[in-house]
Coordinates of C-alpha atoms and ligand atoms in Angstrom, one line a residue:
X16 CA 0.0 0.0 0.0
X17 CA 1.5 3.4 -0.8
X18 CA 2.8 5.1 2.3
X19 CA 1.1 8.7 3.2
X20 CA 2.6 11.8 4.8
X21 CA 1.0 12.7 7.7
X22 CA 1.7 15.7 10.2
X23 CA 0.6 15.2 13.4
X24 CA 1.4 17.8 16.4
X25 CA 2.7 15.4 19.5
X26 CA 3.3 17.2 22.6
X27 CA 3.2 21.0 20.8
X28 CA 6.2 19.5 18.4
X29 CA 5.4 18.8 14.6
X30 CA 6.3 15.8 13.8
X31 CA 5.6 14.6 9.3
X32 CA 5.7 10.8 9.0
X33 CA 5.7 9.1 6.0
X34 CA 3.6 5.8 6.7
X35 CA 1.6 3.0 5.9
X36 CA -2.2 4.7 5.7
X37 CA -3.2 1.5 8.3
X38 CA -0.9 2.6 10.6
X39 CA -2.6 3.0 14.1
X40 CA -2.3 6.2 15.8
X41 CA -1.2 4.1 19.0
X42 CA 2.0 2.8 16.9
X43 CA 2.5 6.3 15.0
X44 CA 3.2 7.4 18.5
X45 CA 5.6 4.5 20.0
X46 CA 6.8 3.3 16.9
X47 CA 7.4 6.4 14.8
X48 CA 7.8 9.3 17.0
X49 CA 9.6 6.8 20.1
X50 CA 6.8 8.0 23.0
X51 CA 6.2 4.6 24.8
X52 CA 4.3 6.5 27.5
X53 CA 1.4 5.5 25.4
X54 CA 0.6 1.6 26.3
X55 CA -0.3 -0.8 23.7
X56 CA -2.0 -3.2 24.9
X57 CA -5.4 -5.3 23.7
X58 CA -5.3 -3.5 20.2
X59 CA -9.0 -4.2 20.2
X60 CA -10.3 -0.8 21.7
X61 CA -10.9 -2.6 25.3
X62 CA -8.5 -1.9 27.8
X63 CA -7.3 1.7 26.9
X64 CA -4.1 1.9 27.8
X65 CA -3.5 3.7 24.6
X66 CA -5.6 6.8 25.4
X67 CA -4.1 9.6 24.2
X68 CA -5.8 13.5 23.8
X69 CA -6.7 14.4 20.8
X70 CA -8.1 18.0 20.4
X71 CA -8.2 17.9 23.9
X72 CA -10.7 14.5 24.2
X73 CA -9.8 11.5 25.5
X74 CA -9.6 9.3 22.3
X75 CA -8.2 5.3 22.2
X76 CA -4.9 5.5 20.1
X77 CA -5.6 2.1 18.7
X78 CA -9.4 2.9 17.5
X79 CA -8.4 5.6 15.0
X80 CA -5.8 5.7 11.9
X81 CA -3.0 8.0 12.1
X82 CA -4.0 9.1 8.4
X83 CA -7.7 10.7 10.6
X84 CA -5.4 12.9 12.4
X85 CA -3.6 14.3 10.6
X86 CA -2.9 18.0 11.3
X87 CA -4.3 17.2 14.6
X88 CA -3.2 18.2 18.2
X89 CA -2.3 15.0 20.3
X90 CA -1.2 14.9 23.6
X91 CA 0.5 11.9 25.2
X92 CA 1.2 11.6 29.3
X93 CA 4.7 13.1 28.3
X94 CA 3.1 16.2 27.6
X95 CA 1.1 16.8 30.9
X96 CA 4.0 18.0 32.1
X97 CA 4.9 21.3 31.8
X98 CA 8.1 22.9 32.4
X99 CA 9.6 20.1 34.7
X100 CA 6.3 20.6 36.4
X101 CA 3.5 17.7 37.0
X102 CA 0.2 18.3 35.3
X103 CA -2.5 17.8 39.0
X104 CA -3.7 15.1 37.7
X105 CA -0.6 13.2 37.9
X106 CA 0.2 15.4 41.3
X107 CA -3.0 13.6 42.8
X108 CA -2.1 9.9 41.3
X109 CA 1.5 10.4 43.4
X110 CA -0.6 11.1 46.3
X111 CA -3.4 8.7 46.3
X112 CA -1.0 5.9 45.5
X113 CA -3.5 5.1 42.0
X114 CA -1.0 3.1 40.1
X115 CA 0.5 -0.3 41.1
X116 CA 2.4 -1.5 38.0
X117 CA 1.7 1.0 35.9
X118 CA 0.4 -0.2 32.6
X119 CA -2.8 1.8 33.1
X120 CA -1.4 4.4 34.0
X121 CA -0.9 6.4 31.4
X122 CA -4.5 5.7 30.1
X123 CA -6.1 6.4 33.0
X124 CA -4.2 9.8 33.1
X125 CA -5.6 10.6 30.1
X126 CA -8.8 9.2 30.3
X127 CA -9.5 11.7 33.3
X128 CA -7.3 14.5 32.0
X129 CA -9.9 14.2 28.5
X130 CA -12.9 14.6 31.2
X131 CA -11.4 17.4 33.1
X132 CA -10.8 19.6 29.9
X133 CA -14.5 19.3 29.0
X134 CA -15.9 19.3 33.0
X135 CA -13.8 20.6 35.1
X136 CA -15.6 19.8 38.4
X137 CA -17.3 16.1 37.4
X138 CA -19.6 14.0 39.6
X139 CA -18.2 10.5 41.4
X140 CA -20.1 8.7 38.8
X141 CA -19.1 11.0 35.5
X142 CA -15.4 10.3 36.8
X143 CA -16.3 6.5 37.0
X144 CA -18.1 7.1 33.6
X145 CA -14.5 8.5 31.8
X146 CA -12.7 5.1 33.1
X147 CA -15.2 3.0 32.0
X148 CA -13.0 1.7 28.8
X149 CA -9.8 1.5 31.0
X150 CA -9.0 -1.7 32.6
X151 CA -6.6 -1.8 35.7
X152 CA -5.3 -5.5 37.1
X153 CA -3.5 -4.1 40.0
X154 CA -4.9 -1.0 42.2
X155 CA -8.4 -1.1 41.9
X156 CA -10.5 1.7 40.2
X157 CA -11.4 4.1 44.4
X158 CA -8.0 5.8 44.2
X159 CA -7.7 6.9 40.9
X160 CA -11.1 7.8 41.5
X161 CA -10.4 9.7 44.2
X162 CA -7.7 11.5 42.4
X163 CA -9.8 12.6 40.1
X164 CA -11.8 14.0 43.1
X165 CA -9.0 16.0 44.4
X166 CA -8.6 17.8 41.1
X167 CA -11.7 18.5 40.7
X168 CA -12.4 20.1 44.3
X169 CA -9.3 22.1 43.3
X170 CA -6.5 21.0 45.4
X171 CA -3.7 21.7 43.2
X172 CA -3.0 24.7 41.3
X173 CA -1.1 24.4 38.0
X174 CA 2.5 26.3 39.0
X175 CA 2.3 25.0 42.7
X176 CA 3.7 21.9 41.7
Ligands
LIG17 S1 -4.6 -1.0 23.2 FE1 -6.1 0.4 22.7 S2 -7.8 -0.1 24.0 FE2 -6.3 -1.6 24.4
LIG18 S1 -1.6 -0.3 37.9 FE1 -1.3 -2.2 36.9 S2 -2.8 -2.3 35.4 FE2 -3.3 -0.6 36.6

């Protein structure tokens, strides 16, 4: 199949690819651009450890084509960081202890991060309702849910990290 070129902005940094249009976005990001913060894991849109931002919404990296964003804006857990900074949400992870072995935990980041950009102060349920896809063997789903909490009762602020 004839390779495409695709621009897709990772992390505010341009990146062109010249790929196979059935490439995943989930393997344009490891595979290509060399962010493995992104999990790959069932491939079959059911566990999300591949969620990834994109435009801001919390979007499964192995459910869309890299070819359907192109000129898009992703963002990857590498980029909730800012300025050697944590992002809260990944503040509030760190202090409820939500991650064991950390497969999930990237997803799950962005999972809620996707739900906090579009409601910033969500319900118990809607923050059980943005995890719904994401599947966690180890820790259990009440501290990442509670994380979620803290953020959204406004513990942290941005540049008190
Ligand atoms: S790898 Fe995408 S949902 Fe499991
Ligand atoms: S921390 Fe291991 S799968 Fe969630």
């Amino acid at each position: 199949m004839e390779k495409k070129v695709v621009t897709l902005n990772v992390n505010d940094t341009d990146y062109e690819l010249y790929i196979n249009p059935k490439t995943l976005l989930v393997e344009a990001i490891r595979d290509h651009i060399g962010l493995t913060g992104t999990k790959r894991g069932c491939e079959t849109v059911s566990c999300g450890a591949c969620t990834v931002l994109v435009n801001g919404a919390a979007v499964k990296g192995c459910s869309v084509l890299a070819v359907q964003c192109d000129g898009m804006k992703i963002t990857t857990s590498e980029g909730l960081e800012k300025n050697g900074k944590l992002a809260p949400i990944q503040k509030a992870f760190l202090d409820e202890g939500s991650y064991q072995c950390g497969f999930c935990t990237s997803g799950m980041l962005m999972a809620t991060s996707g739900l906090l950009n579009e409601n910033a102060k969500p319900t118990k349920e809607e923050i059980k309702e943005s995890i719904e896809g994401n599947i966690c063997r180890c820790t259990g789903y009440n501290s990442i849910v509670r994380a979620v909490e803290r953020v959204a009762k406004g513990q942290y602020k941005e540049d008190s990290l």
